[in-house]
Amino acid sequence: MDDSGYEIGFLLRRAHVRASAAFKAALAPLGIDARHFAVLHELVHAPHSQRRLVDLIGSDKSAMVRLVDDLERAGLVSRQVSVQDRRVQVITLTGKGTTTLQAAQESAADVTTVLTEHMPAADRQRLTDLLREFVAGPG
Amino acid sequence: MDDSGYEIGFLLRRAHVRASAAFKAALAPLGIDARHFAVLHELVHAPHSQRRLVDLIGSDKSAMVRLVDDLERAGLVSRQVSVQDRRVQVITLTGKGTTTLQAAQESAADVTTVLTEHMPAADRQRLTDLLREFVAGPG
DNA sequence: TATTGTTATACTCTATAACTATA
DNA sequence: TATAGTTATAGAGTATAACAATA
């Protein structure tokens, strides 16, 4: 009985569950979860509108409002009305946000090491590359 | 800026979101979702106790009660008290369950084809193998 | 009219603990 | 005492639609 035709679906679920539990535990001391981390990560190089963050992360706009609410309340980002388009809220990393992001990046890297330490380095790299290819889709 | 140290976490999330949305849509006409499919899939070769299903799938016992409730209500599995241990409910695929599972397997295989048709076949196979390795963990 | 962001709401899923019946 | 299953409940996350402000 060969189920390789659809096994990847089950495997992605198990892999995600395994990884997200580990990331959640690692980020908890910083007061954020993986979704907040994803937002902070997108803001490293430049501020973005909430709309742009939604597109980058693949969330939805009402969920993003609450994520940014959380981050703003924690002092990690700030909201500013755009001068060009006053409908737009520009989200910027604060100094504290930058510090927290760096700590989160270290924790996340440590977790990743633990999650993949049973795999040869080449396999780890190849898995990352193939996931990137899978996620890219037909586009 | 190199984020390869933790990028795999984000990628697994995006990959899982992409795949689960597709599986959900494909299985909806059969009246089940991916979790029900996983349960049916484990019952192909032999009946199992709910406890065993929990271990196989990585769910929890109260969630499993409801999954089996759903499947039993739809006539896809049956519950029978074990003769050896009357605490145990043995879950068995019905004829309708077998038919539905086969349809689900075909839908899932089709979805997988669509999800990976932008990838060379060798990459698809390698991704499956590497995910299996990742999921296995240090054990 | 269309878009950005906000709010409200309902729904699903998960997590937890208490409970039963057996062992 | 411990285990398999059940039930109840609370919480988190998602999805949806209606709304306000601006373009």
Short mmCIF file of C-alpha atoms (C1' of nucleotides) in Angstrom, two decimals:
data_model
loop_
_atom_site.label_atom_id
_atom_site.label_comp_id
_atom_site.label_asym_id
_atom_site.label_seq_id
_atom_site.Cartn_x
_atom_site.Cartn_y
_atom_site.Cartn_z
CA MET A 1 0.00 0.00 0.00
CA ASP A 2 1.69 3.15 -1.28
CA ASP A 3 0.42 6.43 0.09
CA SER A 4 3.21 8.63 -1.23
CA GLY A 5 0.60 10.27 -3.46
CA TYR A 6 -0.73 12.33 -0.58
CA GLU A 7 1.56 11.61 2.36
CA ILE A 8 3.12 15.05 2.09
CA GLY A 9 -0.07 16.60 3.47
CA PHE A 10 0.12 14.58 6.68
CA LEU A 11 3.84 15.20 6.96
CA LEU A 12 3.48 18.96 6.60
CA ARG A 13 0.89 18.95 9.36
CA ARG A 14 3.08 16.95 11.72
CA ALA A 15 6.16 19.00 10.88
CA HIS A 16 4.31 22.24 11.48
CA VAL A 17 2.86 21.03 14.77
CA ARG A 18 6.29 19.91 15.94
CA ALA A 19 7.97 23.15 14.94
CA SER A 20 5.27 25.54 16.12
CA ALA A 21 5.13 24.00 19.58
CA ALA A 22 8.87 24.48 19.91
CA PHE A 23 8.78 28.06 18.59
CA LYS A 24 5.87 28.93 20.85
CA ALA A 25 7.77 27.75 23.92
CA ALA A 26 10.94 29.54 22.85
CA LEU A 27 9.23 32.87 22.17
CA ALA A 28 6.93 32.85 25.20
CA PRO A 29 9.55 34.42 27.54
CA LEU A 30 9.65 37.39 25.16
CA GLY A 31 5.89 37.82 25.41
CA ILE A 32 5.23 37.08 21.74
CA ASP A 33 4.24 34.14 19.60
CA ALA A 34 5.24 33.07 16.11
CA ARG A 35 2.74 35.40 14.44
CA HIS A 36 4.14 38.43 16.24
CA PHE A 37 7.63 37.27 15.37
CA ALA A 38 6.65 37.09 11.71
CA VAL A 39 5.41 40.67 11.82
CA LEU A 40 8.53 41.97 13.55
CA HIS A 41 10.66 40.06 11.07
CA GLU A 42 9.04 41.83 8.11
CA LEU A 43 9.78 45.21 9.66
CA VAL A 44 13.54 44.79 10.05
CA HIS A 45 14.54 46.69 6.98
CA ALA A 46 11.68 49.11 6.54
CA PRO A 47 8.28 50.13 7.91
CA HIS A 48 5.20 48.75 6.20
CA SER A 49 1.50 49.49 6.11
CA GLN A 50 -0.78 46.97 7.79
CA ARG A 51 -2.09 46.06 4.39
CA ARG A 52 1.42 45.27 3.16
CA LEU A 53 2.05 43.14 6.27
CA VAL A 54 -1.11 41.19 5.54
CA ASP A 55 0.14 40.45 2.04
CA LEU A 56 3.63 39.53 3.20
CA ILE A 57 2.50 37.18 5.95
CA GLY A 58 -0.68 35.80 4.45
CA SER A 59 -2.83 36.76 7.39
CA ASP A 60 -6.03 38.78 7.15
CA LYS A 61 -6.60 42.43 7.94
CA SER A 62 -8.66 42.03 11.09
CA ALA A 63 -6.18 39.55 12.54
CA MET A 64 -3.40 42.00 11.68
CA VAL A 65 -5.12 44.79 13.59
CA ARG A 66 -4.95 42.68 16.71
CA LEU A 67 -1.37 41.56 16.14
CA VAL A 68 -0.28 45.17 15.74
CA ASP A 69 -2.41 46.12 18.78
CA ASP A 70 -0.49 43.53 20.81
CA LEU A 71 2.89 44.73 19.53
CA GLU A 72 2.04 48.38 20.04
CA ARG A 73 0.80 47.73 23.57
CA ALA A 74 4.09 45.96 24.30
CA GLY A 75 6.00 48.94 22.88
CA LEU A 76 7.61 46.93 20.08
CA VAL A 77 6.14 48.86 17.15
CA SER A 78 4.51 52.23 16.59
CA ARG A 79 1.63 53.27 14.34
CA GLN A 80 1.83 56.49 12.33
CA VAL A 81 -0.68 57.82 9.85
CA SER A 82 0.90 58.06 6.42
CA VAL A 83 1.41 61.56 5.07
CA GLN A 84 0.79 60.41 1.50
CA ASP A 85 -2.43 58.53 2.24
CA ARG A 86 -4.17 59.23 5.49
CA ARG A 87 -6.04 55.92 5.39
CA VAL A 88 -2.76 54.09 5.85
CA GLN A 89 -1.12 53.25 9.17
CA VAL A 90 2.64 52.93 8.84
CA ILE A 91 4.05 50.36 11.26
CA THR A 92 7.62 50.90 12.45
CA LEU A 93 9.88 48.89 14.75
CA THR A 94 10.75 50.73 17.95
CA GLY A 95 14.12 50.39 19.65
CA LYS A 96 12.59 47.92 22.06
CA GLY A 97 11.07 46.12 19.09
CA THR A 98 14.47 45.81 17.46
CA THR A 99 15.98 44.42 20.65
CA THR A 100 13.12 41.96 21.08
CA LEU A 101 13.35 40.91 17.45
CA GLN A 102 17.05 40.17 17.86
CA ALA A 103 16.38 38.09 20.95
CA ALA A 104 13.58 36.29 19.10
CA GLN A 105 15.89 35.58 16.18
CA GLU A 106 18.43 34.03 18.51
CA SER A 107 15.82 31.92 20.27
CA ALA A 108 14.33 30.84 16.97
CA ALA A 109 17.72 29.89 15.60
CA ASP A 110 18.45 27.86 18.73
CA VAL A 111 15.11 26.08 18.45
CA THR A 112 15.76 25.32 14.80
CA THR A 113 19.10 23.81 15.71
CA VAL A 114 17.45 21.55 18.27
CA LEU A 115 14.66 20.59 15.88
CA THR A 116 17.08 19.58 13.16
CA GLU A 117 20.10 18.33 15.07
CA HIS A 118 19.22 14.74 14.16
CA MET A 119 19.60 15.62 10.48
CA PRO A 120 22.80 16.05 8.48
CA ALA A 121 23.46 19.73 7.72
CA ALA A 122 23.06 19.10 4.01
CA ASP A 123 19.59 17.62 4.55
CA ARG A 124 18.58 20.57 6.70
CA GLN A 125 19.62 22.99 3.97
CA ARG A 126 17.94 20.91 1.28
CA LEU A 127 14.71 20.75 3.26
CA THR A 128 14.70 24.53 3.60
CA ASP A 129 15.30 24.96 -0.13
CA LEU A 130 12.58 22.49 -1.08
CA LEU A 131 10.08 24.07 1.29
CA ARG A 132 10.82 27.44 -0.28
CA GLU A 133 10.18 25.90 -3.67
CA PHE A 134 6.94 24.26 -2.49
CA VAL A 135 5.67 27.47 -0.91
CA ALA A 136 6.46 29.53 -4.00
CA GLY A 137 3.77 27.62 -5.86
CA PRO A 138 3.09 27.69 -9.58
CA GLY A 139 3.44 31.50 -9.65
CA MET B 1 20.87 39.53 6.33
CA ASP B 2 20.80 35.75 6.54
CA ASP B 3 17.78 34.23 8.24
CA SER B 4 18.42 30.64 7.22
CA GLY B 5 18.94 29.87 10.90
CA TYR B 6 15.22 29.95 11.58
CA GLU B 7 13.55 30.39 8.21
CA ILE B 8 12.39 26.79 8.25
CA GLY B 9 9.80 27.65 10.90
CA PHE B 10 8.15 30.29 8.73
CA LEU B 11 8.33 28.02 5.71
CA LEU B 12 6.68 25.12 7.50
CA ARG B 13 3.85 27.40 8.54
CA ARG B 14 3.30 28.72 5.04
CA ALA B 15 3.58 25.26 3.52
CA HIS B 16 1.10 23.83 5.98
CA VAL B 17 -1.36 26.69 5.44
CA ARG B 18 -1.11 26.27 1.69
CA ALA B 19 -1.56 22.50 1.80
CA SER B 20 -4.28 22.39 4.45
CA ALA B 21 -6.45 24.91 2.62
CA ALA B 22 -6.23 22.78 -0.51
CA PHE B 23 -6.95 19.53 1.36
CA LYS B 24 -9.86 21.11 3.19
CA ALA B 25 -11.47 22.20 -0.06
CA ALA B 26 -10.85 18.82 -1.69
CA LEU B 27 -12.30 16.80 1.19
CA ALA B 28 -15.29 19.06 1.88
CA PRO B 29 -17.52 17.36 -0.72
CA LEU B 30 -17.00 14.09 1.19
CA GLY B 31 -18.17 15.71 4.41
CA ILE B 32 -14.85 15.30 6.20
CA ASP B 33 -11.75 17.34 6.89
CA ALA B 34 -8.08 16.44 7.09
CA ARG B 35 -8.36 15.23 10.70
CA HIS B 36 -11.13 12.79 9.83
CA PHE B 37 -9.11 11.67 6.83
CA ALA B 38 -6.14 10.99 9.08
CA VAL B 39 -8.29 8.81 11.32
CA LEU B 40 -9.78 6.85 8.42
CA HIS B 41 -6.30 6.44 6.99
CA GLU B 42 -5.04 4.76 10.15
CA LEU B 43 -7.91 2.28 10.06
CA VAL B 44 -7.28 0.89 6.57
CA HIS B 45 -5.45 -2.21 7.65
CA ALA B 46 -6.89 -2.89 11.06
CA PRO B 47 -9.23 -1.52 13.73
CA HIS B 48 -7.69 0.48 16.58
CA SER B 49 -8.72 1.69 20.00
CA GLN B 50 -9.30 5.42 20.35
CA ARG B 51 -6.23 5.55 22.55
CA ARG B 52 -4.12 4.03 19.79
CA LEU B 53 -5.53 6.50 17.27
CA VAL B 54 -4.56 9.34 19.57
CA ASP B 55 -1.00 8.05 19.69
CA LEU B 56 -0.82 7.48 15.94
CA ILE B 57 -2.15 10.88 14.98
CA GLY B 58 -0.82 13.02 17.78
CA SER B 59 -4.20 14.36 18.76
CA ASP B 60 -5.66 14.25 22.27
CA LYS B 61 -8.29 11.94 23.68
CA SER B 62 -11.14 14.41 24.00
CA ALA B 63 -10.62 15.67 20.45
CA MET B 64 -10.57 12.06 19.30
CA VAL B 65 -13.93 11.38 20.93
CA ARG B 66 -15.45 14.10 18.78
CA LEU B 67 -13.70 13.01 15.61
CA VAL B 68 -14.98 9.46 16.09
CA ASP B 69 -18.42 10.86 16.97
CA ASP B 70 -18.45 12.68 13.62
CA LEU B 71 -17.31 9.62 11.70
CA GLU B 72 -19.75 7.33 13.48
CA ARG B 73 -22.64 9.73 12.85
CA ALA B 74 -21.71 9.75 9.17
CA GLY B 75 -21.65 5.95 9.17
CA LEU B 76 -17.96 5.74 8.26
CA VAL B 77 -16.75 3.88 11.36
CA SER B 78 -18.31 1.81 14.12
CA ARG B 79 -17.52 1.61 17.83
CA GLN B 80 -17.43 -1.77 19.57
CA VAL B 81 -16.53 -2.45 23.17
CA SER B 82 -13.45 -4.65 23.33
CA VAL B 83 -13.98 -8.16 24.63
CA GLN B 84 -10.54 -8.24 26.25
CA ASP B 85 -10.85 -4.89 28.02
CA ARG B 86 -14.31 -3.41 28.39
CA ARG B 87 -12.92 0.10 28.89
CA VAL B 88 -11.71 0.08 25.29
CA GLN B 89 -13.73 1.13 22.24
CA VAL B 90 -12.53 -0.60 19.08
CA ILE B 91 -12.99 1.61 16.04
CA THR B 92 -13.54 -0.16 12.71
CA LEU B 93 -14.04 1.14 9.19
CA THR B 94 -17.49 0.39 7.77
CA GLY B 95 -18.08 -0.39 4.09
CA LYS B 96 -19.13 3.20 3.58
CA GLY B 97 -16.03 4.30 5.46
CA THR B 98 -13.84 2.26 3.13
CA THR B 99 -15.52 3.77 0.08
CA THR B 100 -15.20 7.29 1.47
CA LEU B 101 -11.57 6.70 2.39
CA GLN B 102 -10.80 5.59 -1.15
CA ALA B 103 -12.50 8.68 -2.56
CA ALA B 104 -10.59 10.83 -0.07
CA GLN B 105 -7.31 9.19 -1.06
CA GLU B 106 -7.97 9.99 -4.70
CA SER B 107 -8.92 13.59 -3.94
CA ALA B 108 -5.89 14.01 -1.71
CA ALA B 109 -3.59 12.57 -4.35
CA ASP B 110 -5.05 14.93 -6.95
CA VAL B 111 -4.59 17.89 -4.64
CA THR B 112 -1.01 16.87 -3.96
CA THR B 113 -0.36 16.71 -7.68
CA VAL B 114 -1.69 20.23 -8.13
CA LEU B 115 0.26 21.53 -5.12
CA THR B 116 3.53 20.15 -6.42
CA GLU B 117 3.14 20.29 -10.20
CA HIS B 118 5.55 23.23 -10.34
CA MET B 119 8.27 21.03 -8.83
CA PRO B 120 10.36 18.37 -10.57
CA ALA B 121 9.26 14.87 -9.52
CA ALA B 122 12.63 14.23 -7.87
CA ASP B 123 12.24 17.33 -5.71
CA ARG B 124 8.74 16.28 -4.69
CA GLN B 125 10.03 12.89 -3.61
CA ARG B 126 13.02 14.40 -1.82
CA LEU B 127 10.80 16.86 0.04
CA THR B 128 8.62 14.00 1.25
CA ASP B 129 11.65 12.04 2.42
CA LEU B 130 13.16 15.03 4.22
CA LEU B 131 9.87 15.89 5.92
CA ARG B 132 9.66 12.30 7.13
CA GLU B 133 13.18 12.65 8.49
CA PHE B 134 12.36 15.96 10.16
CA VAL B 135 9.17 14.64 11.73
CA ALA B 136 10.89 11.53 13.06
CA GLY B 137 12.89 13.75 15.40
CA PRO B 138 15.86 12.71 17.47
CA GLY B 139 14.12 9.53 18.57
"C1'" DT C 1 -16.84 53.52 -5.77
"C1'" DA C 2 -12.78 51.35 -3.93
"C1'" DT C 3 -9.49 50.86 -0.18
"C1'" DT C 4 -7.36 50.98 4.73
"C1'" DG C 5 -8.19 50.06 8.93
"C1'" DT C 6 -11.41 49.04 12.86
"C1'" DT C 7 -14.94 46.69 15.42
"C1'" DA C 8 -18.28 43.13 16.45
"C1'" DT C 9 -19.64 38.59 16.18
"C1'" DA C 10 -20.00 33.87 15.40
"C1'" DC C 11 -17.57 29.78 14.67
"C1'" DT C 12 -14.02 26.29 15.02
"C1'" DC C 13 -10.41 24.09 17.44
"C1'" DT C 14 -7.77 23.31 21.36
"C1'" DA C 15 -6.69 22.59 26.17
"C1'" DT C 16 -8.06 21.35 30.67
"C1'" DA C 17 -10.16 19.21 34.13
"C1'" DA C 18 -13.73 16.50 36.22
"C1'" DC C 19 -16.22 12.38 35.85
"C1'" DT C 20 -17.55 6.99 34.71
"C1'" DA C 21 -16.50 2.53 34.17
"C1'" DT C 22 -13.51 -0.62 34.09
"C1'" DA C 23 -8.93 -2.80 35.25
"C1'" DT D 1 -4.48 3.35 41.73
"C1'" DA D 2 -4.25 3.70 36.90
"C1'" DT D 3 -6.34 3.75 32.33
"C1'" DA D 4 -9.99 4.42 28.29
"C1'" DG D 5 -13.32 7.10 27.20
"C1'" DT D 6 -16.74 10.86 27.92
"C1'" DT D 7 -18.44 15.38 28.98
"C1'" DA D 8 -18.28 20.27 30.09
"C1'" DT D 9 -16.13 24.46 29.78
"C1'" DA D 10 -13.11 28.06 28.88
"C1'" DG D 11 -9.79 30.13 25.81
"C1'" DA D 12 -7.44 31.14 21.53
"C1'" DG D 13 -7.60 31.84 16.69
"C1'" DT D 14 -10.12 32.39 12.43
"C1'" DA D 15 -13.55 34.15 9.29
"C1'" DT D 16 -17.11 37.26 8.18
"C1'" DA D 17 -19.41 41.18 7.63
"C1'" DA D 18 -20.59 45.85 8.76
"C1'" DC D 19 -18.69 50.27 9.51
"C1'" DA D 20 -15.73 54.88 9.36
"C1'" DA D 21 -12.43 57.58 7.13
"C1'" DT D 22 -10.15 58.63 3.12
"C1'" DA D 23 -9.00 58.28 -1.70
#
